[in-house]
Short mmCIF file of C-alpha atoms in Angstrom, two decimals:
data_model
loop_
_atom_site.label_atom_id
_atom_site.label_comp_id
_atom_site.label_asym_id
_atom_site.label_seq_id
_atom_site.Cartn_x
_atom_site.Cartn_y
_atom_site.Cartn_z
CA UNK A 156 12.49 -2.58 -88.26
CA UNK A 157 9.18 -4.14 -88.49
CA UNK A 158 10.78 -6.07 -91.57
CA UNK A 159 13.24 -7.88 -89.36
CA UNK A 160 11.04 -9.77 -87.26
CA UNK A 161 7.94 -10.04 -89.36
CA UNK A 162 4.11 -9.63 -88.23
CA UNK A 163 2.87 -11.57 -85.21
CA UNK A 164 1.99 -14.76 -85.69
CA UNK A 165 -1.74 -14.39 -84.36
CA UNK A 166 -3.13 -17.76 -85.24
CA UNK A 167 -0.20 -19.88 -83.92
CA UNK A 168 -0.61 -18.58 -80.35
CA UNK A 169 -4.41 -19.64 -80.68
CA UNK A 170 -3.62 -23.37 -81.97
CA UNK A 171 -4.79 -26.30 -79.91
CA UNK A 172 -2.93 -27.33 -76.70
CA UNK A 173 0.45 -28.55 -77.50
CA UNK A 174 0.21 -30.80 -74.53
CA UNK A 175 -3.14 -32.20 -75.30
CA UNK A 176 -1.64 -33.18 -79.34
CA UNK A 177 2.00 -34.28 -77.91
CA UNK A 178 0.57 -36.12 -74.82
CA UNK A 179 3.16 -34.64 -73.05
CA UNK A 180 3.30 -31.84 -70.10
CA UNK A 181 2.86 -28.45 -71.67
CA UNK A 182 5.16 -25.65 -71.01
CA UNK A 183 4.12 -22.24 -72.14
CA UNK A 184 6.80 -20.16 -74.27
CA UNK A 185 5.08 -17.35 -73.15
CA UNK A 186 6.30 -17.87 -69.27
CA UNK A 187 9.87 -18.29 -70.49
CA UNK A 188 9.73 -14.67 -72.45
CA UNK A 189 11.78 -11.86 -70.93
CA UNK A 190 9.54 -9.18 -72.40
CA UNK A 191 6.47 -10.61 -70.64
CA UNK A 192 8.05 -11.23 -66.91
CA UNK A 193 7.03 -7.88 -65.66
CA UNK A 194 4.89 -5.62 -64.24
CA UNK A 195 2.27 -4.37 -67.11
CA UNK A 196 2.62 -0.80 -66.59
CA UNK A 197 6.36 -1.25 -67.31
CA UNK A 198 5.80 -1.69 -71.10
CA UNK A 199 4.38 1.83 -71.17
CA UNK A 200 7.71 3.31 -69.36
CA UNK A 201 9.94 3.64 -72.16
CA UNK A 202 7.90 6.65 -73.59
CA UNK A 203 8.11 8.22 -69.78
CA UNK A 204 11.44 9.13 -69.04
CA UNK A 205 12.72 12.73 -69.79
CA UNK A 206 14.05 13.36 -73.54
CA UNK A 207 17.64 12.62 -74.29
CA UNK A 208 18.37 10.24 -71.11
CA UNK A 209 21.00 7.52 -71.86
CA UNK A 210 21.71 6.07 -68.36
CA UNK A 211 19.24 4.78 -66.12
CA UNK A 212 21.06 3.59 -62.58
CA UNK A 213 19.00 1.71 -59.77
CA UNK A 214 19.56 -0.30 -56.68
CA UNK A 215 17.87 -2.79 -54.09
CA UNK A 216 17.50 -2.62 -50.60
CA UNK A 217 15.96 -4.37 -47.60
CA UNK A 218 14.60 -0.82 -46.10
CA UNK A 219 13.97 -2.41 -42.37
CA UNK A 220 11.69 -5.15 -41.37
CA UNK A 221 11.60 -8.10 -39.04
CA UNK A 222 15.18 -8.85 -38.77
CA UNK A 223 18.03 -5.90 -38.73
CA UNK A 224 20.35 -7.95 -40.72
CA UNK A 225 19.61 -9.89 -44.15
CA UNK A 226 21.40 -12.94 -45.66
CA UNK A 227 21.76 -12.13 -49.62
CA UNK A 228 20.63 -15.02 -51.42
CA UNK A 229 18.91 -16.16 -54.57
CA UNK A 230 20.31 -13.59 -57.31
CA UNK A 231 22.37 -16.13 -59.20
CA UNK A 232 19.18 -18.56 -59.72
CA UNK A 233 17.40 -15.52 -61.47
CA UNK A 234 20.22 -14.48 -63.66
CA UNK A 235 21.12 -18.37 -64.69
CA UNK A 236 17.67 -18.81 -65.10
CA UNK A 237 16.12 -15.75 -66.89
CA UNK A 238 18.92 -13.23 -67.77
CA UNK A 239 21.55 -14.92 -69.39
CA UNK A 240 22.55 -15.60 -72.86
CA UNK A 241 20.28 -14.91 -75.89
CA UNK A 242 16.84 -13.97 -74.17
CA UNK A 243 15.38 -11.97 -77.12
CA UNK A 244 14.43 -13.50 -80.33
CA UNK A 245 12.50 -12.64 -83.31
CA UNK A 246 9.80 -15.19 -82.45
CA UNK A 247 9.77 -13.44 -78.81
CA UNK A 248 9.14 -10.24 -79.98
CA UNK A 249 6.40 -11.05 -81.84
CA UNK A 250 4.46 -13.24 -79.15
CA UNK A 251 5.27 -10.38 -76.66
CA UNK A 252 3.79 -7.78 -78.99
CA UNK A 253 0.53 -9.57 -79.38
CA UNK A 254 0.19 -10.26 -75.84
CA UNK A 255 1.04 -6.46 -74.73
CA UNK A 256 -0.88 -4.66 -77.55
CA UNK A 257 -3.98 -6.72 -76.73
CA UNK A 258 -3.45 -6.28 -72.73
CA UNK A 259 -2.72 -2.71 -72.48
CA UNK A 260 -5.21 0.15 -72.63
CA UNK A 261 -8.27 0.02 -74.79
CA UNK A 262 -7.03 -0.23 -78.22
CA UNK A 263 -6.17 3.56 -78.50
CA UNK A 264 -2.90 2.81 -79.11
CA UNK A 265 0.04 0.14 -78.95
CA UNK A 266 2.28 0.32 -76.20
CA UNK A 267 4.64 -2.45 -77.00
CA UNK A 268 8.30 -1.19 -77.49
CA UNK A 269 8.88 -3.16 -80.44
CA UNK A 270 11.47 -0.87 -82.06
CA UNK A 271 13.64 -1.12 -78.34
CA UNK A 272 13.56 -5.14 -78.33
CA UNK A 273 14.32 -5.09 -82.01
CA UNK A 274 17.45 -3.22 -81.23
CA UNK A 275 18.55 -5.26 -78.59
CA UNK A 276 18.16 -8.43 -81.02
CA UNK A 277 20.00 -6.71 -83.64
CA UNK A 278 22.60 -4.90 -81.92
CA UNK A 279 23.55 -7.28 -79.04
CA UNK A 280 22.48 -10.61 -80.47
CA UNK A 281 19.74 -10.48 -78.00
CA UNK A 282 21.71 -10.51 -74.96
CA UNK A 283 20.58 -7.78 -72.57
CA UNK A 284 22.91 -4.89 -72.27
CA UNK A 285 22.86 -4.08 -68.29
CA UNK A 286 25.81 -4.41 -65.46
CA UNK A 287 24.52 -5.79 -62.31
CA UNK A 288 26.90 -5.72 -59.11
CA UNK A 289 25.75 -7.26 -56.00
CA UNK A 290 26.71 -8.34 -52.52
CA UNK A 291 28.37 -11.84 -52.29
CA UNK A 292 25.82 -14.42 -51.55
CA UNK A 293 25.33 -15.48 -48.32
CA UNK A 294 26.74 -12.32 -46.86
CA UNK A 295 25.11 -10.68 -43.96
CA UNK A 296 24.17 -7.12 -44.50
CA UNK A 297 22.46 -4.57 -41.98
CA UNK A 298 19.08 -3.45 -43.31
CA UNK A 299 19.11 -0.13 -45.24
CA UNK A 300 22.04 -0.69 -47.44
CA UNK A 301 22.70 -1.47 -51.05
CA UNK A 302 22.47 -4.84 -52.09
CA UNK A 303 22.38 -4.68 -55.78
CA UNK A 304 22.76 -2.08 -58.47
CA UNK A 305 21.65 -2.26 -62.17
CA UNK A 306 22.43 0.00 -65.02
CA UNK A 307 22.19 -0.25 -68.73
CA UNK A 308 25.36 -0.35 -70.85
CA UNK A 309 23.82 1.00 -74.54
CA UNK A 310 22.64 4.64 -74.17
CA UNK A 311 19.42 3.61 -76.18
CA UNK A 312 18.27 0.93 -73.68
CA UNK A 313 17.99 3.10 -70.82
CA UNK A 314 14.43 2.16 -70.19
CA UNK A 315 15.71 -1.68 -69.73
CA UNK A 316 17.00 -1.12 -66.32
CA UNK A 317 13.86 -0.82 -64.72
CA UNK A 318 11.82 -3.23 -66.70
CA UNK A 319 13.88 -5.70 -65.28
CA UNK A 320 12.63 -4.36 -61.61
CA UNK A 321 9.96 -7.07 -61.39
CA UNK A 322 12.35 -9.93 -61.84
CA UNK A 323 15.24 -8.79 -59.84
CA UNK A 324 12.94 -7.63 -57.11
CA UNK A 325 11.98 -11.15 -56.52
CA UNK A 326 15.29 -11.85 -54.95
CA UNK A 327 13.43 -10.76 -51.95
CA UNK A 328 11.94 -14.24 -51.50
CA UNK A 329 15.13 -16.50 -51.00
CA UNK A 330 16.68 -13.71 -49.30
CA UNK A 331 13.86 -13.44 -46.75
CA UNK A 332 13.62 -17.52 -46.22
CA UNK A 333 17.64 -17.47 -45.63
CA UNK A 334 17.40 -14.28 -43.23
CA UNK A 335 14.62 -15.73 -41.10
CA UNK A 336 16.36 -19.24 -41.21
CA UNK A 337 19.87 -17.96 -40.24
CA UNK A 338 17.72 -16.13 -37.46
CA UNK A 339 16.34 -19.26 -36.01
CA UNK A 340 19.72 -20.79 -36.64
CA UNK A 341 21.18 -18.42 -34.16
CA UNK A 342 18.23 -18.90 -31.55
CA UNK A 343 18.79 -23.00 -32.18
CA UNK A 344 22.61 -22.55 -31.28
CA UNK A 345 22.23 -20.01 -28.34
CA UNK A 346 19.52 -22.68 -26.86
CA UNK A 347 21.76 -25.63 -27.19
CA UNK A 348 25.15 -24.00 -25.73
CA UNK A 349 22.92 -22.45 -22.93
CA UNK A 350 21.48 -25.90 -21.87
CA UNK A 351 25.01 -27.56 -21.84
CA UNK A 352 25.82 -28.47 -25.73
CA UNK A 353 29.51 -27.60 -26.24
CA UNK A 354 29.12 -26.87 -29.94
CA UNK A 355 32.71 -24.98 -30.07
CA UNK A 356 34.50 -27.77 -28.54
CA UNK A 357 33.14 -30.57 -31.06
CA UNK A 358 35.21 -31.97 -33.67
CA UNK A 359 34.07 -31.30 -37.51
CA UNK A 360 35.95 -33.76 -39.29
CA UNK A 361 34.72 -36.57 -41.88
CA UNK A 362 33.12 -38.98 -41.58
CA UNK A 363 30.74 -37.72 -38.99
CA UNK A 364 31.51 -34.00 -38.36
CA UNK A 365 29.57 -33.66 -35.22
CA UNK A 366 29.14 -30.05 -35.23
CA UNK A 367 27.58 -30.23 -38.82
CA UNK A 368 25.25 -33.18 -37.30
CA UNK A 369 24.44 -31.81 -34.19
CA UNK A 370 23.26 -28.56 -35.60
CA UNK A 371 22.33 -29.04 -39.47
CA UNK A 372 19.28 -30.89 -38.68
CA UNK A 373 17.79 -28.93 -35.70
CA UNK A 374 15.50 -27.25 -38.21
CA UNK A 375 14.10 -29.15 -41.07
CA UNK A 376 12.06 -27.82 -44.11
CA UNK A 377 8.60 -29.33 -44.04
CA UNK A 378 7.61 -26.61 -46.47
CA UNK A 379 7.45 -27.95 -50.04
CA UNK A 380 3.46 -28.63 -50.02
CA UNK A 381 2.68 -25.27 -48.68
CA UNK A 382 4.29 -23.09 -50.74
CA UNK A 383 2.77 -21.49 -53.77
CA UNK A 384 4.35 -23.69 -56.39
CA UNK A 385 7.35 -25.98 -57.06
CA UNK A 386 9.61 -22.92 -58.09
CA UNK A 387 8.62 -21.50 -55.03
CA UNK A 388 9.63 -24.60 -53.40
CA UNK A 389 13.17 -24.78 -55.15
CA UNK A 390 13.93 -21.34 -54.34
CA UNK A 391 13.11 -21.20 -50.97
CA UNK A 392 14.00 -24.51 -49.99
CA UNK A 393 17.87 -23.78 -51.54
CA UNK A 394 17.37 -20.56 -49.08
CA UNK A 395 16.83 -22.71 -45.90
CA UNK A 396 19.79 -24.87 -47.26
CA UNK A 397 22.08 -22.46 -46.97
CA UNK A 398 21.81 -22.68 -42.92
CA UNK A 399 20.83 -26.14 -42.56
CA UNK A 400 21.22 -29.53 -43.72
CA UNK A 401 17.57 -31.01 -43.07
CA UNK A 402 15.14 -30.73 -45.67
CA UNK A 403 11.90 -32.61 -47.17
CA UNK A 404 11.87 -30.25 -49.98
CA UNK A 405 13.49 -32.01 -53.05
CA UNK A 406 13.31 -29.13 -55.43
CA UNK A 407 15.27 -26.91 -52.94
CA UNK A 408 18.18 -29.42 -52.99
CA UNK A 409 17.97 -29.84 -56.99
CA UNK A 410 18.25 -25.81 -56.97
CA UNK A 411 21.53 -26.07 -54.95
CA UNK A 412 23.03 -28.58 -57.05
CA UNK A 413 22.42 -27.50 -60.39
CA UNK A 414 22.40 -23.41 -59.47
CA UNK A 415 25.25 -23.16 -56.93
CA UNK A 416 27.09 -26.49 -57.35
CA UNK A 417 26.41 -28.20 -54.23
CA UNK A 418 27.94 -31.77 -54.55
CA UNK A 419 25.58 -34.45 -53.67
CA UNK A 420 28.45 -36.24 -52.02
CA UNK A 421 28.39 -34.02 -49.56
CA UNK A 422 24.80 -34.85 -47.97
CA UNK A 423 24.20 -31.73 -46.41
CA UNK A 424 20.68 -31.19 -47.74
CA UNK A 425 19.15 -34.66 -46.21
CA UNK A 426 16.23 -36.30 -45.19
CA UNK A 427 15.18 -39.65 -43.59
CA UNK A 428 12.83 -42.46 -43.74
CA UNK A 429 9.86 -41.26 -41.95
CA UNK A 430 6.20 -42.01 -41.71
CA UNK A 431 3.15 -40.08 -42.19
CA UNK A 432 -0.75 -40.85 -40.68
CA UNK A 433 -1.76 -42.88 -43.98
CA UNK A 434 1.40 -45.46 -43.53
CA UNK A 435 0.23 -45.71 -39.54
CA UNK A 436 -3.62 -45.37 -39.43
CA UNK A 437 -3.72 -47.76 -42.44
CA UNK A 438 -2.67 -50.73 -39.88
CA UNK A 439 -5.83 -49.78 -37.96
CA UNK A 440 -5.82 -48.35 -34.45
CA UNK A 441 -5.34 -52.08 -32.91
CA UNK A 442 -2.56 -52.30 -35.51
CA UNK A 443 -0.71 -49.21 -34.16
CA UNK A 444 2.06 -51.22 -32.55
CA UNK A 445 2.59 -53.30 -35.62
CA UNK A 446 2.78 -50.44 -37.51
CA UNK A 447 5.51 -48.97 -35.31
CA UNK A 448 7.42 -52.21 -35.50
CA UNK A 449 7.26 -52.25 -38.94
CA UNK A 450 9.03 -48.93 -39.23
CA UNK A 451 11.90 -50.10 -36.95
CA UNK A 452 12.40 -53.50 -38.97
CA UNK A 453 12.26 -52.09 -42.25
CA UNK A 454 14.69 -49.43 -41.38
CA UNK A 455 16.93 -51.13 -39.00
CA UNK A 456 19.92 -48.83 -39.68
CA UNK A 457 19.96 -45.20 -39.13
CA UNK A 458 17.68 -42.73 -38.48
CA UNK A 459 13.73 -43.50 -38.68
CA UNK A 460 10.94 -40.88 -37.49
CA UNK A 461 7.59 -42.15 -36.71
CA UNK A 462 4.58 -40.01 -36.27
CA UNK A 463 2.97 -40.98 -32.97
CA UNK A 464 -0.42 -38.90 -32.41
CA UNK A 465 -2.76 -40.64 -34.71
CA UNK A 466 -4.64 -41.69 -31.88
CA UNK A 467 -3.03 -41.19 -28.18
CA UNK A 468 0.51 -39.74 -28.04
CA UNK A 469 0.68 -40.56 -24.18
CA UNK A 470 -0.53 -44.26 -24.71
CA UNK A 471 2.58 -44.27 -27.62
CA UNK A 472 5.28 -42.89 -25.58
CA UNK A 473 4.37 -44.94 -22.27
CA UNK A 474 3.09 -48.20 -23.66
CA UNK A 475 4.15 -48.82 -27.20
CA UNK A 476 7.48 -47.13 -27.32
CA UNK A 477 8.24 -46.98 -23.72
CA UNK A 478 7.46 -50.75 -22.91
CA UNK A 479 6.40 -53.39 -26.02
CA UNK A 480 9.08 -51.58 -28.44
CA UNK A 481 11.46 -50.47 -25.79
CA UNK A 482 14.40 -53.13 -26.40
CA UNK A 483 14.08 -52.72 -30.19
CA UNK A 484 14.49 -49.11 -30.11
CA UNK A 485 17.61 -49.44 -27.79
CA UNK A 486 19.10 -52.07 -30.12
CA UNK A 487 19.30 -49.65 -32.65
CA UNK A 488 23.31 -49.45 -33.48
CA UNK A 489 25.18 -46.15 -32.73
CA UNK A 490 26.18 -43.45 -34.00
CA UNK A 491 23.39 -42.86 -36.36
CA UNK A 492 20.67 -45.47 -35.09
CA UNK A 493 17.93 -43.51 -33.86
CA UNK A 494 14.10 -43.43 -33.56
CA UNK A 495 12.65 -40.00 -33.77
CA UNK A 496 8.92 -39.78 -32.16
CA UNK A 497 6.87 -37.19 -33.73
CA UNK A 498 4.16 -35.56 -31.86
CA UNK A 499 1.78 -33.64 -34.49
CA UNK A 500 -1.03 -32.11 -32.50
CA UNK A 501 -1.33 -30.05 -29.52
CA UNK A 502 0.00 -26.78 -28.21
CA UNK A 503 3.73 -27.02 -29.33
CA UNK A 504 5.26 -25.71 -26.35
CA UNK A 505 3.44 -27.92 -23.95
CA UNK A 506 3.27 -31.17 -26.03
CA UNK A 507 7.21 -31.41 -26.54
CA UNK A 508 7.98 -31.12 -22.89
CA UNK A 509 4.98 -33.60 -21.95
CA UNK A 510 6.33 -36.00 -24.69
CA UNK A 511 10.07 -35.97 -23.29
CA UNK A 512 8.54 -36.32 -19.67
CA UNK A 513 6.74 -39.35 -20.73
CA UNK A 514 9.79 -40.80 -22.74
CA UNK A 515 12.04 -40.23 -19.43
CA UNK A 516 9.78 -42.63 -17.71
CA UNK A 517 10.90 -45.67 -19.70
CA UNK A 518 14.34 -44.75 -20.81
CA UNK A 519 17.60 -43.93 -18.97
CA UNK A 520 18.16 -40.20 -18.95
CA UNK A 521 21.46 -38.35 -18.20
CA UNK A 522 22.26 -34.85 -17.08
CA UNK A 523 24.90 -33.03 -18.71
CA UNK A 524 27.41 -30.80 -17.07
CA UNK A 525 25.25 -27.68 -17.07
CA UNK A 526 22.41 -29.86 -15.08
CA UNK A 527 20.06 -30.27 -17.98
CA UNK A 528 18.32 -33.97 -19.05
CA UNK A 529 19.19 -35.65 -22.23
CA UNK A 530 17.52 -38.77 -23.85
CA UNK A 531 19.67 -41.75 -24.55
CA UNK A 532 21.40 -41.02 -28.00
CA UNK A 533 19.05 -43.76 -30.09
CA UNK A 534 15.79 -41.61 -28.81
CA UNK A 535 14.93 -38.16 -29.67
CA UNK A 536 11.75 -36.04 -30.63
CA UNK A 537 10.91 -33.86 -33.38
CA UNK A 538 8.27 -31.20 -33.45
CA UNK A 539 6.95 -30.53 -37.09
CA UNK A 540 3.61 -28.57 -36.27
CA UNK A 541 3.37 -25.19 -35.84
CA UNK A 542 7.35 -24.23 -36.16
CA UNK A 543 7.95 -20.60 -36.46
CA UNK A 544 10.44 -18.07 -35.29
CA UNK A 545 8.52 -17.31 -32.49
CA UNK A 546 7.15 -20.66 -31.43
CA UNK A 547 10.64 -22.14 -31.58
CA UNK A 548 11.99 -19.85 -28.99
CA UNK A 549 8.70 -20.48 -26.73
CA UNK A 550 9.18 -24.31 -27.04
CA UNK A 551 13.11 -23.98 -26.25
CA UNK A 552 12.50 -21.68 -23.49
CA UNK A 553 10.02 -24.43 -22.17
CA UNK A 554 11.86 -26.99 -22.28
CA UNK A 555 14.73 -25.11 -20.67
CA UNK A 556 12.37 -24.28 -17.62
CA UNK A 557 11.97 -27.74 -17.35
CA UNK A 558 15.62 -28.63 -17.44
CA UNK A 559 15.67 -30.40 -20.72
CA UNK A 560 18.54 -30.00 -22.97
CA UNK A 561 17.72 -28.53 -26.62
CA UNK A 562 19.74 -31.07 -28.23
CA UNK A 563 16.80 -33.77 -27.27
CA UNK A 564 14.29 -31.98 -29.75
CA UNK A 565 14.66 -31.27 -34.01
CA UNK A 566 12.06 -29.30 -35.58
CA UNK A 567 10.46 -29.47 -38.88
CA UNK A 568 8.83 -26.27 -40.39
CA UNK A 569 6.57 -25.92 -43.15
CA UNK A 570 4.13 -22.73 -44.23
CA UNK A 571 6.17 -20.45 -41.76
CA UNK A 572 9.63 -21.33 -42.99
CA UNK A 573 8.72 -20.92 -46.82
CA UNK A 574 5.59 -19.31 -47.10
CA UNK A 575 4.57 -17.18 -44.12
CA UNK A 576 6.29 -13.76 -45.32
CA UNK A 577 5.88 -11.23 -48.15
CA UNK A 578 8.29 -8.61 -49.75
CA UNK A 579 7.50 -6.34 -47.20
CA UNK A 580 8.57 -8.88 -44.14
CA UNK A 581 12.07 -6.87 -45.25
CA UNK A 582 10.40 -3.91 -46.52
CA UNK A 583 12.41 -4.64 -50.13
CA UNK A 584 12.08 -1.76 -52.82
CA UNK A 585 14.24 -1.28 -56.18
CA UNK A 586 14.62 2.41 -57.07
CA UNK A 587 16.15 4.47 -59.43
CA UNK A 588 18.92 6.81 -58.15
CA UNK A 589 20.81 8.12 -60.73
CA UNK A 590 19.80 9.08 -64.34
CA UNK A 591 22.09 10.76 -67.29
CA UNK A 592 19.96 13.14 -69.33
CA UNK A 593 21.70 15.43 -71.62
CA UNK A 594 24.93 13.69 -71.04
CA UNK A 595 24.80 14.75 -67.35
CA UNK A 596 24.05 12.67 -64.12
CA UNK A 597 21.48 13.87 -62.16
CA UNK A 598 20.40 12.12 -58.41
CA UNK A 599 17.10 10.75 -58.41
CA UNK A 600 15.47 9.92 -54.88
CA UNK A 601 12.04 9.91 -53.69
CA UNK A 602 11.14 11.50 -50.40
CA UNK A 603 7.39 11.36 -49.62
CA UNK A 604 6.44 13.67 -47.02
CA UNK A 605 3.88 10.71 -45.92
CA UNK A 606 6.34 8.05 -45.30
CA UNK A 607 9.80 8.78 -44.53
CA UNK A 608 10.85 5.05 -44.50
CA UNK A 609 10.14 5.30 -48.06
CA UNK A 610 13.08 7.75 -48.70
CA UNK A 611 15.57 6.33 -51.40
CA UNK A 612 19.16 6.51 -52.00
CA UNK A 613 20.58 8.97 -54.47
CA UNK A 614 23.51 9.03 -56.94
CA UNK A 615 26.07 6.29 -57.51
CA UNK A 616 26.14 4.07 -54.48
CA UNK A 617 28.79 2.16 -52.73
CA UNK A 618 28.93 -0.55 -50.08
CA UNK A 619 31.94 -0.37 -48.10
CA UNK A 620 33.05 -1.39 -44.53
CA UNK A 621 33.60 1.58 -42.45
CA UNK A 622 35.15 1.13 -38.43
CA UNK A 623 34.17 -2.35 -38.69
CA UNK A 624 30.73 -1.97 -39.84
CA UNK A 625 29.20 -1.92 -43.17
CA UNK A 626 27.40 1.19 -44.74
CA UNK A 627 26.21 2.66 -47.70
CA UNK A 628 27.94 5.66 -49.54
CA UNK A 629 25.72 7.65 -51.88
CA UNK A 630 26.43 10.33 -54.64
CA UNK A 631 29.56 8.66 -55.69
CA UNK A 632 31.45 8.76 -52.65
CA UNK A 633 34.30 6.49 -51.53
CA UNK A 634 36.77 4.75 -53.67
CA UNK A 635 35.93 1.99 -56.05
CA UNK A 636 38.44 -0.37 -54.16
CA UNK A 637 36.45 -0.44 -51.07
CA UNK A 638 33.11 -1.23 -52.69
CA UNK A 639 31.91 -4.61 -51.41
CA UNK A 640 29.36 -4.70 -54.27
CA UNK A 641 30.71 -7.23 -57.04
CA UNK A 642 29.90 -7.31 -60.70
CA UNK A 643 28.03 -10.56 -61.38
CA UNK A 644 26.52 -10.02 -64.92
CA UNK A 645 27.47 -7.82 -67.83
CA UNK A 646 25.91 -7.67 -71.37
CA UNK A 647 24.16 -11.12 -71.22
CA UNK A 648 26.95 -13.15 -69.34
CA UNK A 649 27.41 -14.15 -65.89
CA UNK A 650 30.85 -12.67 -64.83
CA UNK A 651 30.94 -13.85 -61.19
CA UNK A 652 29.28 -17.33 -59.85
CA UNK A 653 28.97 -18.50 -56.34
CA UNK A 654 29.37 -22.03 -54.75
CA UNK A 655 26.80 -23.23 -52.57
CA UNK A 656 29.98 -23.91 -50.28
CA UNK A 657 30.55 -19.99 -50.74
CA UNK A 658 27.15 -19.09 -49.68
CA UNK A 659 27.46 -20.81 -46.79
CA UNK A 660 30.90 -19.83 -45.32
CA UNK A 661 29.53 -16.15 -45.79
CA UNK A 662 26.42 -16.75 -43.77
CA UNK A 663 28.01 -18.33 -41.06
CA UNK A 664 30.22 -15.04 -40.44
CA UNK A 665 29.13 -13.66 -37.05
CA UNK A 666 27.32 -16.98 -35.67
CA UNK A 667 28.69 -18.45 -32.70
CA UNK A 668 30.13 -21.43 -34.58
CA UNK A 669 30.44 -22.37 -37.96
CA UNK A 670 29.15 -26.02 -38.72
CA UNK A 671 30.01 -25.83 -42.55
CA UNK A 672 33.80 -25.96 -42.01
CA UNK A 673 34.03 -29.72 -42.51
CA UNK A 674 37.08 -30.94 -42.67
CA UNK A 675 38.86 -34.41 -43.92
CA UNK A 676 41.75 -34.49 -41.65
#
């Protein structure tokens, strides 16, 4: 088979930086090579299965963790970006062989499975002979249930199933972001309803869907700069948009548009003009009022957010916003004309109430039917510092204790929303649960005596609904018609896609109110 692909072009891979030669950004072809997108030790596993193995069937689950249910999201991105179509070529085989054989071991033997990859190229046109089944994206599933299964469709490619584990397991990240974001949505909705916002009675019709606007922008993604890479921002930012509409992470919006067909016209991944400290402090301390006034006059319509703690947040609220610029703020045209004051330092649960109390001395505050105070519609506060699932609850609790309605404050979250988590947050794992050896299926599982929480499932799996609850059947039990898992990938082709609207609709099942059910009537 070596004659098919030829010898690796060793010198070509050590040529001068193509980016430096062309003057263009350099994108490494090695990082777009499916044979290299894996844990190193997996390149040796093709030799380790029992003789006459012809099938390996594996699954992905959340074994528990911070939240007791997960919102499944992100697999479609990985399939479209890395798995669909011809992903194995002669050139890529040569490149992978050179890397793997130089990387693995100390030169005593060659570990790259050239024959296996060449077989995929020759027999399958470089397309991956596997089937993936998964829960519908956006679906909320209790932990400790199967979320995805993977199996090879060619008996000679039994080794491929778990070779792809590394890449497929990375769905843990968008899934965990979507899960935590949804949990925060529940916290915000509960707080709003308890403090007098009647979400259930609000209309949700274009051009001003009240529920969508009221809830959708309560938690905004400020995480782009705080994540490990732009791809992380892309995946995590889209995961947050499953639950909310407000975001300053443009790569996340782009992912939702390109990979999940989110129409830009829906304006459901939105930001607003907002100041940062440099655009305020460059006016100097003496010019802070002029800086604030500039924000109001440069953006006379719609929402504008202004960071107000550059020097003295209390003076900003009492003197600048509450006195000298008060009339300019109050003149902003409804329904969207609004100043959002942003404190950015201090203890979050304390500073939010302090700012509300200061503003209340200068602007007309009303009391809603539940007895909670509400700022005028042209004025709100956003807290974008130190926001996490835990601090969000502390702030809203403190606001309620001081008789402030939750609707007065919006939130922005960065690192805690997109970065402060790992695969163990929801204890995500991918395990083989059945293999066919000598033509006979055998259950496969692990059951370590040192950690019963890592016991894995065995046999063919189905995700079913029994007596209103979602559960996993093992060992081939159950009727195929019951299975909630949907085939999404077969032999290089994506067989089922989800739109972002599909994902959002699934994610809102079980919430007190659906905000994405916008109508045009």
